[in-house]
């Protein structure tokens, strides 16, 4: 049984302008409480989104045997079929820094023909997401401390992103809502999500209540991931979230994960930890945490069970 839910009104930030001190304090509150917020004027046009949606659907519409050629037992492993994350979820992964090349190899396997349309669109989307991620990291750093933007930006300079293009297809007979993607936290520093008009994204409150994050046109959802929670000594919260499917129609989403490089030592700076000096996480290598999540049975496909607290938590925060 899925519990009843309520919507939350998350603050909306215009990322095309410098944030005022009052915006920064509202950002810091939102990240402490929810780890989620909205952004507008992000530079992703409706046209780009529609193109990407349409081209992605052509890939999802391929026969199953064809899609499995990019599946978990293939050599490219960019397609996640149904029944791995959930029976209702399939996804295609496109990785940076060369989004064009990554998209090209997947789309050619999936379509069984040479094509560059999908790759061109992914190049543009990927580049925009990289710029946006850097901007959001800067905003988050500034929300932690006045001069932290300039001071700690270099720590994030070698970060890179990957996009998961998600297609949710609920059972045709369902009367109640079903979980399209189970409860999990993201491994990323931050995640930028484009959810379609269907909605269904939910965040779990500190008290354990599921809250709807309603979709708004032209608005992206941003959430803090585990790496940022550890780096910020728990000041920015990586919340549990999930996707529920309430309508008997497909749901499409784009989730962009911005992560530290594998050999980055994740360790909260003294200034971020503050005067009491209590550290909630021991230092760890980003790549080791990624492996821990990928390998642990319960951590499979980012289901909660093991998070960065289990991996590197000291119990102090
Ligand atoms: O589909 C969505 O709206 C969010 C997906 C998500 O949480 C994820 O891929 O980690
Ligand atoms: Fe997620």
Coordinates of C-alpha atoms and ligand atoms in Angstrom, one line a residue:
X1 CA 0.0 0.0 0.0
X2 CA 1.3 3.4 -0.8
X3 CA 0.6 6.0 1.8
X4 CA -1.5 9.1 1.0
X5 CA 0.5 12.2 0.0
X6 CA 0.5 15.9 0.0
X7 CA 2.3 18.4 -2.3
X8 CA 5.1 20.6 -1.1
X9 CA 5.8 24.1 -2.4
X10 CA 9.5 24.2 -3.0
X11 CA 11.2 27.6 -3.6
X12 CA 11.9 28.5 -7.2
X13 CA 15.2 30.2 -8.1
X14 CA 15.9 32.2 -11.3
X15 CA 19.4 30.9 -12.3
X16 CA 19.8 33.6 -14.9
X17 CA 20.4 36.2 -12.2
X18 CA 22.7 36.4 -9.2
X19 CA 20.9 35.3 -6.1
X20 CA 20.0 37.9 -3.5
X21 CA 21.0 37.3 0.1
X22 CA 17.4 36.4 0.9
X23 CA 17.3 33.9 -2.0
X24 CA 20.5 32.3 -0.7
X25 CA 19.0 31.9 2.8
X26 CA 15.9 30.4 1.3
X27 CA 18.0 28.0 -0.7
X28 CA 19.9 27.0 2.3
X29 CA 16.7 26.3 4.2
X30 CA 15.3 24.3 1.3
X31 CA 18.5 22.2 1.1
X32 CA 18.6 21.6 4.8
X33 CA 14.9 20.6 5.0
X34 CA 14.2 18.9 1.7
X35 CA 17.4 18.8 -0.4
X36 CA 15.1 19.7 -3.3
X37 CA 14.3 23.0 -5.1
X38 CA 13.1 24.3 -8.4
X39 CA 14.9 26.4 -11.0
X40 CA 13.7 28.6 -13.9
X41 CA 15.4 30.4 -16.8
X42 CA 17.8 27.4 -17.0
X43 CA 18.4 27.6 -20.7
X44 CA 16.7 24.4 -21.8
X45 CA 14.1 25.5 -24.3
X46 CA 10.9 23.7 -24.8
X47 CA 12.0 22.9 -28.3
X48 CA 15.2 21.2 -27.2
X49 CA 13.2 19.2 -24.6
X50 CA 10.6 18.2 -27.1
X51 CA 13.2 17.0 -29.6
X52 CA 15.0 15.0 -27.0
X53 CA 11.7 13.5 -25.8
X54 CA 10.6 12.6 -29.3
X55 CA 14.0 11.1 -30.4
X56 CA 14.2 9.1 -27.1
X57 CA 10.8 7.7 -27.6
X58 CA 11.8 6.4 -31.0
X59 CA 14.6 4.4 -29.2
X60 CA 12.2 3.1 -26.5
X61 CA 9.8 2.1 -29.2
X62 CA 12.3 -0.4 -30.6
X63 CA 11.6 -4.1 -30.2
X64 CA 12.9 -5.6 -27.0
X65 CA 15.5 -7.8 -28.6
X66 CA 17.0 -4.8 -30.3
X67 CA 17.1 -2.7 -27.1
X68 CA 18.8 -5.6 -25.2
X69 CA 21.8 -5.2 -27.6
X70 CA 22.6 -2.1 -25.5
X71 CA 21.4 -3.9 -22.3
X72 CA 23.2 -5.1 -19.1
X73 CA 24.9 -8.1 -20.8
X74 CA 26.0 -6.2 -23.9
X75 CA 29.4 -4.5 -24.1
X76 CA 27.9 -0.9 -24.0
X77 CA 25.5 -1.5 -21.2
X78 CA 23.7 1.8 -21.6
X79 CA 20.1 0.5 -21.7
X80 CA 18.4 -0.6 -18.4
X81 CA 15.5 -2.9 -19.3
X82 CA 12.3 -3.3 -17.3
X83 CA 12.4 -5.4 -14.1
X84 CA 15.8 -4.1 -12.9
X85 CA 14.9 -0.9 -11.1
X86 CA 11.2 -1.7 -11.4
X87 CA 8.8 -3.6 -13.7
X88 CA 7.6 -0.2 -15.1
X89 CA 10.9 1.5 -15.7
X90 CA 13.4 1.4 -18.5
X91 CA 16.2 3.9 -19.2
X92 CA 19.0 4.9 -21.5
X93 CA 22.3 6.4 -20.1
X94 CA 24.3 9.0 -21.9
X95 CA 27.6 10.0 -20.4
X96 CA 29.8 13.0 -20.5
X97 CA 32.1 14.6 -21.2
X98 CA 31.5 13.5 -24.8
X99 CA 27.7 13.3 -24.9
X100 CA 27.7 13.2 -28.6
X101 CA 29.9 10.0 -28.8
X102 CA 28.1 8.3 -26.0
X103 CA 24.7 9.0 -27.5
X104 CA 25.9 8.0 -30.9
X105 CA 27.1 4.6 -29.9
X106 CA 23.8 3.9 -28.0
X107 CA 21.5 5.1 -30.7
X108 CA 23.3 3.2 -33.4
X109 CA 23.0 0.0 -31.5
X110 CA 19.4 0.7 -30.6
X111 CA 18.3 1.7 -34.1
X112 CA 20.6 -0.6 -36.0
X113 CA 21.6 2.2 -38.3
X114 CA 24.0 5.2 -38.6
X115 CA 22.4 8.3 -37.2
X116 CA 23.4 11.5 -35.6
X117 CA 20.2 13.4 -34.8
X118 CA 19.9 12.0 -31.3
X119 CA 23.6 12.6 -30.7
X120 CA 23.4 16.2 -31.8
X121 CA 20.6 16.9 -29.4
X122 CA 22.4 15.1 -26.6
X123 CA 25.5 17.2 -27.2
X124 CA 23.5 20.3 -26.7
X125 CA 21.5 19.1 -23.7
X126 CA 24.7 17.7 -22.1
X127 CA 26.6 20.9 -22.6
X128 CA 23.8 23.0 -21.2
X129 CA 23.5 20.6 -18.2
X130 CA 27.3 21.0 -17.5
X131 CA 27.0 24.8 -17.4
X132 CA 23.9 24.6 -15.3
X133 CA 25.5 22.2 -12.9
X134 CA 28.5 24.5 -12.3
X135 CA 26.1 27.4 -11.7
X136 CA 24.0 25.4 -9.2
X137 CA 27.2 24.2 -7.4
X138 CA 28.2 27.8 -7.1
X139 CA 24.8 28.8 -5.7
X140 CA 24.9 25.9 -3.1
X141 CA 28.4 26.9 -2.0
X142 CA 27.3 30.5 -1.6
X143 CA 24.4 29.3 0.4
X144 CA 26.8 27.6 2.8
X145 CA 29.0 30.7 3.3
X146 CA 29.5 34.1 1.8
X147 CA 32.9 33.6 0.2
X148 CA 32.6 29.8 -0.3
X149 CA 31.7 30.1 -4.0
X150 CA 35.1 31.3 -5.1
X151 CA 36.9 29.4 -2.4
X152 CA 35.6 25.9 -3.0
X153 CA 34.7 25.9 -6.6
X154 CA 38.1 24.4 -7.6
X155 CA 37.1 21.2 -5.7
X156 CA 34.2 20.7 -8.2
X157 CA 36.2 21.6 -11.3
X158 CA 36.8 18.0 -12.4
X159 CA 33.2 16.9 -11.9
X160 CA 31.4 15.3 -14.7
X161 CA 27.8 14.3 -15.6
X162 CA 25.7 11.6 -17.1
X163 CA 22.1 11.7 -18.2
X164 CA 19.5 9.0 -17.6
X165 CA 16.6 9.1 -20.0
X166 CA 13.7 7.4 -18.2
X167 CA 10.6 5.9 -19.7
X168 CA 7.9 4.7 -17.2
X169 CA 5.1 2.5 -18.4
X170 CA 2.5 1.6 -15.8
X171 CA 0.5 -1.6 -16.0
X172 CA -2.7 -1.1 -18.1
X173 CA -4.9 -2.6 -15.5
X174 CA -3.7 -0.7 -12.5
X175 CA -6.3 1.0 -10.4
X176 CA -4.1 2.3 -7.7
X177 CA -0.8 4.0 -8.1
X178 CA 2.3 1.9 -8.4
X179 CA 6.0 2.6 -7.7
X180 CA 7.7 3.4 -11.0
X181 CA 11.1 3.9 -9.2
X182 CA 11.5 2.8 -5.6
X183 CA 12.8 4.9 -2.7
X184 CA 16.4 5.8 -3.2
X185 CA 19.0 8.6 -2.7
X186 CA 21.1 9.8 -5.6
X187 CA 24.8 9.2 -5.5
X188 CA 25.6 12.5 -7.2
X189 CA 26.7 15.9 -5.9
X190 CA 23.5 17.2 -7.5
X191 CA 20.8 15.9 -9.8
X192 CA 18.8 18.0 -12.3
X193 CA 15.5 16.5 -13.3
X194 CA 13.1 17.4 -16.1
X195 CA 9.9 15.6 -15.2
X196 CA 7.0 15.7 -17.7
X197 CA 3.5 17.1 -17.1
X198 CA 2.4 13.7 -15.5
X199 CA 4.2 14.4 -12.2
X200 CA 4.8 11.5 -9.7
X201 CA 8.1 12.5 -8.2
X202 CA 7.9 12.4 -4.4
X203 CA 10.4 13.3 -1.6
X204 CA 10.3 11.8 1.8
X205 CA 10.2 14.2 4.7
X206 CA 12.4 13.9 7.8
X207 CA 9.3 12.4 9.5
X208 CA 9.0 9.8 6.8
X209 CA 6.0 11.3 4.9
X210 CA 5.8 11.2 1.1
X211 CA 5.3 14.6 -0.4
X212 CA 4.5 15.2 -4.1
X213 CA 6.8 17.5 -6.1
X214 CA 4.3 18.8 -8.7
X215 CA 5.6 19.6 -12.2
X216 CA 5.6 23.2 -13.4
X217 CA 6.0 24.1 -17.0
X218 CA 9.5 25.3 -17.9
X219 CA 10.7 24.4 -14.4
X220 CA 13.5 21.9 -13.5
X221 CA 13.8 20.1 -10.2
X222 CA 17.2 20.1 -8.5
X223 CA 18.2 17.7 -5.7
X224 CA 21.2 17.2 -3.5
X225 CA 22.9 13.8 -3.8
X226 CA 25.0 11.8 -1.4
X227 CA 28.3 13.1 -2.4
X228 CA 27.3 16.7 -1.6
X229 CA 25.7 15.6 1.6
X230 CA 29.0 14.1 2.7
X231 CA 31.1 17.1 1.4
X232 CA 28.8 19.6 3.2
X233 CA 29.0 17.6 6.4
X234 CA 25.3 17.0 6.2
X235 CA 24.3 20.7 5.8
X236 CA 22.8 19.9 2.4
X237 CA 20.5 17.0 2.6
X238 CA 20.4 14.1 0.2
X239 CA 16.7 13.0 0.6
X240 CA 15.1 9.8 -0.2
X241 CA 12.7 10.1 -3.1
X242 CA 10.8 7.9 -5.5
X243 CA 8.5 8.0 -8.5
X244 CA 4.9 6.9 -8.3
X245 CA 2.7 6.3 -11.4
X246 CA -0.8 7.5 -10.9
X247 CA -2.1 7.6 -14.4
X248 CA -2.3 4.9 -16.9
X249 CA 0.0 6.7 -19.3
X250 CA 3.7 6.8 -20.0
X251 CA 5.8 9.1 -18.0
X252 CA 9.1 10.5 -19.4
X253 CA 11.9 12.1 -17.4
X254 CA 15.5 13.2 -17.8
X255 CA 17.7 12.9 -14.8
X256 CA 21.2 14.5 -15.0
X257 CA 23.7 13.4 -12.4
X258 CA 26.7 15.7 -11.7
X259 CA 29.4 13.8 -9.8
X260 CA 32.9 14.3 -8.5
X261 CA 35.7 12.5 -10.5
X262 CA 36.4 8.9 -9.3
X263 CA 39.7 9.8 -7.7
X264 CA 38.4 12.8 -5.7
X265 CA 38.8 12.5 -2.0
X266 CA 35.4 13.6 -0.5
X267 CA 36.1 15.4 2.7
X268 CA 34.2 18.4 4.2
X269 CA 36.5 21.4 4.5
X270 CA 37.1 22.8 8.0
X271 CA 35.2 26.0 7.2
X272 CA 32.1 24.0 6.1
X273 CA 32.3 21.8 9.2
X274 CA 32.3 24.8 11.5
X275 CA 33.6 25.4 15.0
X276 CA 32.6 22.2 16.8
X277 CA 34.8 20.3 14.3
X278 CA 32.5 17.3 14.4
X279 CA 32.7 15.4 11.1
X280 CA 29.8 13.2 10.0
X281 CA 31.8 11.4 7.4
X282 CA 35.3 10.0 7.2
X283 CA 37.2 10.9 4.0
X284 CA 36.5 8.5 1.1
X285 CA 37.3 8.2 -2.6
X286 CA 34.3 9.1 -4.8
X287 CA 34.9 6.1 -7.0
X288 CA 34.9 3.7 -4.0
X289 CA 31.5 4.9 -3.0
X290 CA 30.2 4.5 -6.5
X291 CA 31.5 0.9 -6.5
X292 CA 30.0 0.3 -3.1
X293 CA 26.6 1.4 -4.3
X294 CA 26.8 -0.6 -7.5
X295 CA 28.0 -3.8 -5.9
X296 CA 25.9 -3.9 -2.7
X297 CA 22.9 -6.0 -3.3
X298 CA 20.5 -3.7 -1.5
X299 CA 22.1 -0.7 -3.1
X300 CA 21.4 -2.0 -6.5
X301 CA 20.1 0.7 -8.8
X302 CA 20.3 3.2 -6.1
X303 CA 17.6 1.7 -3.9
X304 CA 18.1 2.9 -0.4
X305 CA 19.5 0.3 1.9
X306 CA 23.0 1.5 1.8
X307 CA 23.8 5.2 1.5
X308 CA 26.8 7.4 2.1
X309 CA 26.0 7.3 5.8
X310 CA 26.5 3.5 5.9
X311 CA 29.6 3.8 3.8
X312 CA 31.5 6.6 5.5
X313 CA 29.3 7.9 8.3
X314 CA 30.9 8.5 11.7
X315 CA 27.6 9.0 13.6
X316 CA 28.5 12.5 14.6
X317 CA 26.1 14.3 12.2
Ligands
LIG1 O1 12.0 10.2 -13.0 C1 12.2 11.1 -12.1 O2 11.4 12.1 -12.1 C2 13.3 11.0 -11.1 C3 14.2 9.9 -11.4 C4 15.2 9.7 -10.3 O3 15.0 10.0 -9.2 C5 16.5 9.0 -10.7 O4 16.6 8.6 -11.8 O5 17.3 9.0 -9.8
LIG2 FE1 16.8 9.9 -8.0

